[in-house]
Amino acid sequence: MLLASNAAKSYDAAANSRRIRNMGPFPTMSEANSASTPSTDKKSVLIVGNGGREHALAWKIAASDKVGQVFVAPGNAGTAIDATNVPIEASDKAGIIKFAKEKAIDFVVVGPEAPLVDGLVDDLQDAGIRAFGPSAAAAELEGSKVFCKNLLRNANIPTADYQTFRTASDAARFIKDRYPDSNQAVPVVIKADGLAAGKGVIVCSTREEALDAINRIAGVREFGEAGNVLIIEEKLIGQEASVLAITDGETIITLPAAQDHKPAYDGDTGPNTGGMGAYCPTPLIDAEMMAKVERDILVPVVHAMKRSRRPFRGVLYAGLMLTAAGPKVLEFNVRFGDPECQPLLMRMQGDLVDIIEAVIDGRLGEVEPPGWDERPSICVVMASEGYPGDYEKGRQISGLERAAELSDVKVFHAGTQEINGRVINNGGRVLGVTAIGNSISAAKLQAYKAVKEIRWQGAWCRKDISDKALTDAK
């Protein structure tokens, strides 16, 4: 039987966390994460990654009075301000382990999905280094959409109907047989099985679009080995929302719901991206809906992972479609969302380090859930010209200091680099301009005020981040 903590009984989904404990008997969890005992001295922390998520984590962890130094590998121009960058790529497992040992790092936080799927947490644990994040086996929940869909189906967790295919020809034949009229609507979503930086999901409306998506993923292999297998699933109708939870496999702390904006352009048009902005909380998820998400999705998936001998510790990110039949899972990620992490951490009160260490040590049930600033937050992503396609790097960014001077604003860096005192763009998604305000509209006004201060050649962003919240509130 699942028991909610007393602290959660007056739960307000828009503002607070909820803790679910006593998740029942499971196989014994690996003790590798408990290889060393936390010190009472100031801690040294290493964060792996170079995105906006990692900048937000570095900023929040550095604010802890328990932490003396934060390193980020490899980091960006923003983490160089709030922490200390280390020139080690996230894919360099040997380099990360060597650095962690040399600097007596107390724990490592692995931000991006790729090193998680590649087993960095496992290797750190094997080396006696405490690490926050799921094992490679558990990270397959994001690393393989086929694995995720099969797990959801076997656990009776609501998700879209789907078929899997190993060749482009078989997938194309399925579309042509199921939709013989070239003019009829084809409401499907084509997905690459593996990691594709958030771009391997193509929403289709016509047969031509579906066949083109199949060719891109499994024919010309636009996303490389991620397209070795593809999924064709029904297109769900409703509003999208993101619910993140932190778990040690025995206790779940759900975080306030957020809403991402995946399509590149205003009005949710254009190709999918890694995320063009987010706001938190979203009025789409009230207390009743959050309880349903916990009961029907979060708790069952943690149970299912345990049954499959893949116990999960870390951040579970449920990408949901809120349909007329209830919430259904679009995908699971195994780390903080980017850009959802930025507005979440802007609102989080309390010490994130306490929660991270409790997860690592398997004692999440002993810590209080974090509090939350009642004010909403919004993150607007500024991107390079051409993103999510090809884009130019090396363009100098100006106005960062003016934006930073605005009240209730934090500019989180992603694809940036500092060279000879100049900050340049070095990626597709460049900055996450994040603001907090007394209302969604106030937070939006402040975020876009900061956006207007920042300039580089070809910079662009969506102009409608959080407008869905304003519409839903009417």
Coordinates of C-alpha atoms in Angstrom, one line a residue:
M1 CA 0.0 0.0 0.0
L2 CA 1.2 3.5 -0.8
L3 CA 1.3 6.1 1.9
A4 CA 1.6 9.8 1.5
S5 CA 3.5 11.8 4.1
N6 CA 1.6 14.0 6.5
A7 CA 3.3 17.0 5.0
A8 CA 1.6 16.2 1.7
K9 CA -2.0 16.0 2.8
S10 CA -2.8 19.6 2.1
Y11 CA -1.0 19.4 -1.3
D12 CA -1.5 22.2 -3.7
A13 CA -0.3 20.9 -7.1
A14 CA 0.5 24.4 -8.4
A15 CA 2.9 25.3 -5.6
N16 CA 4.2 22.3 -3.6
S17 CA 5.9 18.9 -3.7
R18 CA 4.2 15.7 -2.7
R19 CA 6.0 12.7 -1.2
I20 CA 4.9 9.1 -1.7
R21 CA 6.5 6.6 0.6
N22 CA 6.5 2.9 1.5
M23 CA 6.3 1.7 -2.0
G24 CA 6.2 -1.9 -1.0
P25 CA 8.6 -4.9 -1.2
F26 CA 11.2 -4.7 -4.0
P27 CA 14.4 -6.6 -4.8
T28 CA 17.4 -5.4 -2.8
M29 CA 18.8 -2.2 -4.4
S30 CA 22.5 -1.9 -5.3
E31 CA 24.5 -0.4 -2.5
A32 CA 27.1 1.0 -4.9
N33 CA 25.9 4.6 -4.4
S34 CA 26.6 4.3 -0.6
A35 CA 30.3 3.6 -1.2
S36 CA 31.4 6.6 0.9
T37 CA 29.8 8.5 3.8
P38 CA 29.0 12.2 3.3
S39 CA 31.4 14.5 5.1
T40 CA 30.4 17.2 7.5
D41 CA 32.9 19.5 5.8
K42 CA 32.1 21.7 2.9
K43 CA 31.5 19.5 -0.1
S44 CA 33.0 19.5 -3.5
V45 CA 30.5 18.7 -6.3
L46 CA 31.0 17.8 -10.0
I47 CA 28.2 18.4 -12.5
V48 CA 28.5 16.7 -15.9
G49 CA 27.2 18.6 -18.9
N50 CA 27.2 21.9 -20.6
G51 CA 23.5 22.9 -21.1
G52 CA 21.1 25.3 -19.5
R53 CA 20.0 22.5 -17.2
E54 CA 23.6 22.1 -15.9
H55 CA 24.0 25.8 -15.4
A56 CA 20.8 25.9 -13.3
L57 CA 22.0 22.9 -11.3
A58 CA 25.4 24.5 -10.7
W59 CA 23.7 27.8 -9.6
K60 CA 21.3 26.0 -7.2
I61 CA 23.9 23.6 -5.8
A62 CA 26.5 26.4 -5.3
A63 CA 23.9 28.3 -3.2
S64 CA 24.0 25.5 -0.6
D65 CA 25.8 26.3 2.6
K66 CA 27.0 22.7 2.6
V67 CA 29.0 23.1 -0.6
G68 CA 32.4 24.7 -0.9
Q69 CA 33.1 24.3 -4.6
V70 CA 31.2 23.3 -7.7
F71 CA 32.9 22.0 -10.9
V72 CA 31.2 21.6 -14.2
A73 CA 32.5 19.4 -17.0
P74 CA 32.8 20.8 -19.6
G75 CA 30.4 23.7 -18.7
N76 CA 29.7 26.9 -20.6
A77 CA 30.3 30.6 -20.3
G78 CA 27.5 30.8 -17.6
T79 CA 28.8 28.0 -15.4
A80 CA 32.2 29.7 -15.6
I81 CA 30.6 32.5 -13.5
D82 CA 28.7 30.4 -11.0
A83 CA 31.1 27.5 -10.8
T84 CA 34.5 26.3 -12.1
N85 CA 34.6 24.8 -15.6
V86 CA 36.7 21.7 -16.2
P87 CA 37.8 20.9 -19.8
I88 CA 36.5 17.3 -19.8
E89 CA 33.7 16.3 -22.2
A90 CA 30.6 14.6 -20.8
S91 CA 31.5 11.5 -22.9
D92 CA 34.9 11.1 -21.3
K93 CA 34.1 8.7 -18.6
A94 CA 37.8 8.0 -17.7
G95 CA 38.6 11.7 -17.5
I96 CA 35.6 12.4 -15.3
I97 CA 36.5 9.5 -12.9
K98 CA 40.1 10.6 -12.7
F99 CA 39.2 14.2 -12.0
A100 CA 36.6 13.2 -9.3
K101 CA 39.3 11.1 -7.5
E102 CA 42.0 13.8 -7.8
K103 CA 39.7 16.5 -6.4
A104 CA 38.0 14.2 -3.8
I105 CA 34.6 15.0 -5.2
D106 CA 31.9 14.2 -2.7
F107 CA 29.3 13.4 -5.4
V108 CA 28.7 13.8 -9.1
V109 CA 25.5 15.0 -10.7
V110 CA 25.1 13.7 -14.3
G111 CA 22.9 16.1 -16.2
P112 CA 22.4 15.0 -19.8
E113 CA 20.8 11.8 -21.0
A114 CA 23.6 10.5 -23.2
P115 CA 26.2 9.8 -20.4
L116 CA 23.4 8.3 -18.3
V117 CA 22.5 5.9 -21.1
D118 CA 26.2 5.2 -21.6
G119 CA 26.6 4.1 -18.0
L120 CA 28.6 6.9 -16.5
V121 CA 26.8 6.5 -13.1
D122 CA 27.6 2.8 -13.1
D123 CA 31.3 3.5 -13.8
L124 CA 31.4 6.2 -11.1
Q125 CA 29.9 3.8 -8.6
D126 CA 32.3 1.1 -9.5
A127 CA 35.1 3.5 -8.9
G128 CA 33.7 4.3 -5.4
I129 CA 32.4 7.7 -6.3
R130 CA 28.9 8.7 -5.2
A131 CA 26.7 9.7 -8.2
F132 CA 23.2 11.1 -8.7
G133 CA 21.4 9.6 -11.7
P134 CA 20.0 6.2 -12.9
S135 CA 22.1 3.3 -13.9
A136 CA 22.5 2.5 -17.6
A137 CA 19.9 -0.3 -17.3
A138 CA 17.4 2.1 -15.7
A139 CA 18.3 4.9 -18.2
E140 CA 17.1 2.7 -21.0
L141 CA 13.6 4.1 -20.1
E142 CA 14.7 7.1 -22.1
G143 CA 17.5 5.5 -24.2
S144 CA 15.0 3.3 -26.0
K145 CA 11.5 4.4 -26.8
V146 CA 10.7 0.8 -27.7
F147 CA 11.8 -0.4 -24.3
C148 CA 9.7 2.4 -22.7
K149 CA 6.6 1.7 -24.7
N150 CA 6.8 -2.1 -24.0
L151 CA 7.3 -1.4 -20.3
L152 CA 4.3 0.9 -20.2
R153 CA 2.1 -1.6 -22.1
N154 CA 3.1 -4.5 -19.8
A155 CA 2.4 -2.4 -16.7
N156 CA -0.9 -1.1 -18.0
I157 CA 0.3 2.5 -17.9
P158 CA -1.8 4.7 -20.2
T159 CA 0.0 5.5 -23.5
A160 CA -0.7 5.8 -27.2
D161 CA -1.2 2.7 -29.3
Y162 CA 1.9 1.9 -31.3
Q163 CA 3.7 -0.4 -33.7
T164 CA 7.5 -1.0 -34.0
F165 CA 9.5 -1.5 -37.2
R166 CA 13.1 -2.3 -38.0
T167 CA 13.1 -1.2 -41.7
A168 CA 11.9 1.8 -43.5
S169 CA 10.2 -0.4 -46.1
D170 CA 8.1 -2.3 -43.5
A171 CA 7.1 1.0 -41.8
A172 CA 6.2 2.6 -45.2
R173 CA 4.1 -0.5 -46.1
F174 CA 2.2 -0.2 -42.8
I175 CA 1.3 3.4 -43.6
K176 CA 0.2 2.7 -47.1
D177 CA -1.9 -0.3 -46.1
R178 CA -3.5 1.4 -43.2
Y179 CA -4.1 4.7 -45.1
P180 CA -4.7 3.7 -48.8
D181 CA -6.1 7.0 -49.8
S182 CA -3.2 9.5 -50.3
N183 CA -5.5 12.3 -49.5
Q184 CA -6.9 11.1 -46.2
A185 CA -5.7 12.3 -42.8
V186 CA -2.8 10.3 -41.3
P187 CA -2.7 11.3 -37.6
V188 CA 0.4 9.5 -36.5
V189 CA 3.7 10.3 -34.7
I190 CA 6.9 8.7 -36.0
K191 CA 9.7 8.3 -33.5
A192 CA 13.3 7.2 -33.6
D193 CA 14.0 4.5 -31.0
G194 CA 17.2 6.0 -29.7
L195 CA 18.5 9.4 -28.5
A196 CA 18.2 12.2 -31.0
A197 CA 18.6 15.4 -28.9
G198 CA 14.8 15.9 -28.7
K199 CA 14.5 16.0 -32.5
G200 CA 13.7 12.4 -33.3
V201 CA 9.9 12.7 -32.9
I202 CA 8.0 13.8 -36.0
V203 CA 4.3 14.6 -35.8
C204 CA 2.4 13.9 -39.0
S205 CA -0.9 14.8 -40.5
T206 CA -0.7 13.4 -44.1
R207 CA 0.6 10.2 -45.7
E208 CA 3.3 12.2 -47.5
E209 CA 4.5 13.6 -44.1
A210 CA 4.5 10.1 -42.6
L211 CA 6.4 8.5 -45.4
D212 CA 8.9 11.4 -45.4
A213 CA 9.4 11.0 -41.6
I214 CA 10.0 7.3 -42.0
N215 CA 12.6 7.9 -44.7
R216 CA 14.4 10.6 -42.5
I217 CA 14.6 8.3 -39.5
A218 CA 15.0 4.8 -40.9
G219 CA 16.0 5.5 -44.6
V220 CA 18.6 8.2 -44.8
R221 CA 19.3 7.8 -41.0
E222 CA 19.1 11.5 -40.2
F223 CA 19.5 10.6 -36.6
G224 CA 22.1 7.9 -37.0
E225 CA 21.8 4.7 -35.0
A226 CA 18.8 6.2 -33.2
G227 CA 16.8 5.2 -36.2
N228 CA 17.8 1.5 -36.2
V229 CA 14.2 0.9 -34.9
L230 CA 11.3 3.2 -35.2
I231 CA 7.9 3.6 -33.7
I232 CA 4.6 4.6 -35.3
E233 CA 2.0 5.6 -32.8
E234 CA -1.4 7.2 -32.8
K235 CA -1.5 11.0 -32.5
L236 CA -3.0 11.9 -29.1
I237 CA -5.2 15.0 -28.8
G238 CA -5.0 17.3 -25.8
Q239 CA -2.6 19.5 -24.0
E240 CA 1.0 18.5 -23.2
A241 CA 2.5 18.8 -19.7
S242 CA 5.6 17.7 -17.9
V243 CA 5.6 16.2 -14.4
L244 CA 9.0 15.6 -12.8
A245 CA 9.7 13.4 -9.8
I246 CA 12.7 12.6 -7.8
T247 CA 13.0 9.0 -6.4
D248 CA 15.3 6.7 -4.7
G249 CA 13.2 3.7 -5.7
E250 CA 11.3 3.6 -2.4
T251 CA 10.0 7.2 -2.0
I252 CA 8.8 9.6 -4.7
I253 CA 8.8 13.3 -4.4
T254 CA 6.8 14.9 -7.2
L255 CA 7.7 18.4 -8.3
P256 CA 5.3 21.1 -9.5
A257 CA 4.1 20.5 -13.0
A258 CA 5.6 22.5 -15.9
Q259 CA 4.7 22.9 -19.6
D260 CA 7.4 22.7 -22.2
H261 CA 7.2 24.2 -25.8
K262 CA 8.7 21.6 -28.1
P263 CA 7.8 23.0 -31.6
A264 CA 10.2 25.6 -32.9
Y265 CA 7.8 28.4 -33.8
D266 CA 4.9 30.3 -32.3
G267 CA 1.6 28.6 -32.2
D268 CA 3.3 25.2 -31.8
T269 CA 4.3 25.1 -35.4
G270 CA 7.4 23.9 -37.1
P271 CA 9.8 21.0 -36.3
N272 CA 10.3 19.6 -32.8
T273 CA 13.3 20.9 -30.8
G274 CA 14.9 20.2 -27.5
G275 CA 12.5 22.8 -26.0
M276 CA 12.0 26.5 -26.8
G277 CA 10.8 27.5 -23.4
A278 CA 8.8 26.4 -20.3
Y279 CA 6.8 27.8 -17.4
C280 CA 6.0 26.5 -14.0
P281 CA 3.5 25.8 -12.5
T282 CA 0.9 25.0 -15.2
P283 CA -2.8 25.3 -14.4
L284 CA -3.4 22.2 -16.5
I285 CA -2.3 20.0 -13.5
D286 CA -4.4 20.6 -10.4
A287 CA -4.3 18.5 -7.2
E288 CA -6.8 16.0 -8.6
M289 CA -4.9 15.6 -11.9
M290 CA -1.5 15.3 -10.0
A291 CA -2.9 12.6 -7.8
K292 CA -4.1 10.7 -10.9
V293 CA -0.6 11.1 -12.5
E294 CA 1.0 9.7 -9.4
R295 CA -1.4 6.8 -9.0
D296 CA -1.7 5.7 -12.6
I297 CA 1.8 6.6 -14.0
L298 CA 4.6 7.5 -11.6
V299 CA 4.1 4.8 -8.9
P300 CA 3.4 2.1 -11.5
V301 CA 6.5 2.9 -13.6
V302 CA 8.8 2.8 -10.5
H303 CA 7.2 -0.6 -9.6
A304 CA 7.7 -1.8 -13.2
M305 CA 11.3 -0.8 -13.2
K306 CA 11.9 -2.7 -10.0
R307 CA 10.2 -5.8 -11.4
S308 CA 12.4 -5.7 -14.4
R309 CA 15.5 -5.6 -12.2
R310 CA 16.2 -2.0 -13.2
P311 CA 15.7 -0.1 -9.9
F312 CA 15.5 3.6 -10.6
R313 CA 17.2 6.4 -8.6
G314 CA 17.3 9.9 -9.9
V315 CA 14.9 12.2 -11.8
L316 CA 11.9 10.8 -13.6
Y317 CA 10.4 13.1 -16.2
A318 CA 7.0 12.1 -17.5
G319 CA 6.0 13.8 -20.7
L320 CA 2.2 13.7 -20.8
M321 CA -0.7 14.3 -23.0
L322 CA -3.8 15.3 -21.1
T323 CA -6.5 13.7 -23.2
A324 CA -10.2 13.5 -22.7
A325 CA -9.6 10.0 -21.3
G326 CA -7.1 11.2 -18.8
P327 CA -3.3 11.6 -18.9
K328 CA -1.3 9.4 -21.2
V329 CA 2.5 9.0 -21.4
L330 CA 4.2 10.5 -24.5
E331 CA 7.7 9.7 -23.2
F332 CA 9.8 9.2 -20.1
N333 CA 13.1 11.0 -19.6
V334 CA 15.5 10.0 -16.9
R335 CA 16.9 13.5 -15.9
F336 CA 15.8 17.0 -15.4
G337 CA 14.1 18.5 -18.4
D338 CA 15.8 21.3 -20.3
P339 CA 14.3 23.9 -20.2
E340 CA 11.9 22.8 -17.4
C341 CA 14.7 22.6 -14.9
Q342 CA 15.4 26.3 -15.1
P343 CA 11.9 27.6 -14.0
L344 CA 11.6 24.8 -11.5
L345 CA 14.9 25.7 -9.7
M346 CA 14.1 29.4 -9.8
R347 CA 11.1 28.5 -7.6
M348 CA 12.6 25.8 -5.4
Q349 CA 13.2 26.8 -1.8
G350 CA 15.5 24.8 0.5
D351 CA 18.6 22.8 -0.2
L352 CA 18.7 20.7 -3.3
V353 CA 21.9 19.0 -2.0
D354 CA 19.9 17.4 0.8
I355 CA 17.6 15.8 -1.7
I356 CA 20.4 14.7 -4.0
E357 CA 22.4 13.0 -1.3
A358 CA 19.2 11.3 0.1
V359 CA 18.6 9.8 -3.3
I360 CA 22.2 8.7 -3.6
D361 CA 22.1 7.0 -0.2
G362 CA 18.6 5.5 -0.6
R363 CA 17.0 7.5 2.3
L364 CA 14.7 10.0 0.5
G365 CA 11.9 9.1 2.9
E366 CA 13.9 10.8 5.7
V367 CA 14.0 14.3 4.1
E368 CA 11.3 16.9 3.8
P369 CA 10.1 17.8 0.3
P370 CA 11.3 21.2 -0.8
G371 CA 9.2 24.3 -0.5
W372 CA 8.3 26.5 -3.5
D373 CA 8.1 30.2 -4.1
E374 CA 4.4 30.8 -4.8
R375 CA 5.3 33.0 -7.8
P376 CA 5.4 31.4 -11.2
S377 CA 8.5 31.3 -13.4
I378 CA 9.0 31.3 -17.1
C379 CA 12.1 30.4 -19.2
V380 CA 12.4 31.7 -22.8
V381 CA 15.1 29.9 -24.9
M382 CA 17.1 32.1 -27.3
A383 CA 18.5 30.1 -30.2
S384 CA 21.0 30.4 -33.0
E385 CA 19.8 31.2 -36.5
G386 CA 18.9 28.0 -38.3
Y387 CA 18.2 25.9 -35.2
P388 CA 16.9 23.1 -35.1
G389 CA 18.7 22.7 -38.4
D390 CA 22.2 23.8 -39.2
Y391 CA 23.4 27.0 -37.6
E392 CA 26.5 29.3 -37.4
K393 CA 28.7 29.4 -34.3
G394 CA 31.1 32.0 -33.0
R395 CA 28.8 35.0 -33.1
Q396 CA 29.5 37.5 -30.2
I397 CA 26.7 38.0 -27.7
S398 CA 26.1 41.4 -26.1
G399 CA 23.7 42.7 -23.5
L400 CA 24.1 39.9 -21.0
E401 CA 25.2 42.3 -18.2
R402 CA 22.1 44.6 -18.8
A403 CA 19.8 41.6 -18.7
A404 CA 21.4 40.3 -15.5
E405 CA 20.7 43.7 -13.8
L406 CA 17.0 43.3 -14.2
S407 CA 15.1 42.2 -11.0
D408 CA 13.9 38.6 -10.7
V409 CA 15.8 37.5 -13.8
K410 CA 18.5 34.8 -14.2
V411 CA 20.0 34.1 -17.6
F412 CA 21.1 30.5 -17.8
H413 CA 23.6 29.7 -20.5
A414 CA 23.5 26.6 -22.7
G415 CA 25.3 26.9 -26.1
T416 CA 27.8 29.5 -25.1
Q417 CA 31.6 29.8 -24.8
E418 CA 33.9 32.5 -23.5
I419 CA 37.0 33.3 -25.7
N420 CA 39.3 36.1 -24.8
G421 CA 36.7 37.8 -22.7
R422 CA 34.0 37.5 -25.4
V423 CA 30.9 35.3 -25.0
I424 CA 29.9 33.6 -28.3
N425 CA 27.2 31.3 -29.4
N426 CA 28.4 27.7 -29.5
G427 CA 25.2 25.7 -29.9
G428 CA 21.7 25.7 -31.2
R429 CA 19.9 26.6 -28.0
V430 CA 22.1 29.3 -26.6
L431 CA 20.4 30.9 -23.5
G432 CA 17.5 30.3 -21.2
V433 CA 16.2 33.7 -20.1
T434 CA 14.3 32.9 -16.9
A435 CA 12.2 35.2 -14.8
I436 CA 9.9 34.9 -11.8
G437 CA 6.9 37.2 -11.1
N438 CA 3.7 37.6 -9.1
S439 CA 1.7 36.1 -12.1
I440 CA 2.5 34.3 -15.3
S441 CA 1.9 37.5 -17.2
A442 CA 4.3 39.4 -15.0
A443 CA 7.0 36.7 -15.3
K444 CA 6.5 36.6 -19.0
L445 CA 6.9 40.4 -19.3
Q446 CA 10.1 40.4 -17.3
A447 CA 11.6 37.5 -19.2
Y448 CA 11.0 39.1 -22.6
K449 CA 12.2 42.4 -21.2
A450 CA 15.5 40.6 -20.6
V451 CA 15.4 39.0 -24.0
K452 CA 15.3 42.4 -25.6
E453 CA 18.6 43.4 -23.9
I454 CA 20.5 40.4 -25.4
R455 CA 21.8 40.5 -29.0
W456 CA 23.8 38.5 -31.5
Q457 CA 23.5 38.0 -35.2
G458 CA 20.6 35.7 -36.0
A459 CA 19.3 35.3 -32.5
W460 CA 15.7 34.4 -32.2
C461 CA 13.1 33.0 -29.8
R462 CA 9.4 32.1 -29.6
K463 CA 7.3 35.0 -28.6
D464 CA 4.4 33.0 -27.0
I465 CA 6.0 31.1 -24.2
S466 CA 3.5 30.6 -21.4
D467 CA 0.5 32.0 -23.5
K468 CA -1.2 28.6 -23.0
A469 CA -1.3 29.3 -19.2
L470 CA -2.9 32.7 -19.8
T471 CA -5.5 31.1 -22.1
D472 CA -6.3 28.3 -19.7
A473 CA -6.7 30.8 -16.8
K474 CA -9.5 32.6 -18.6

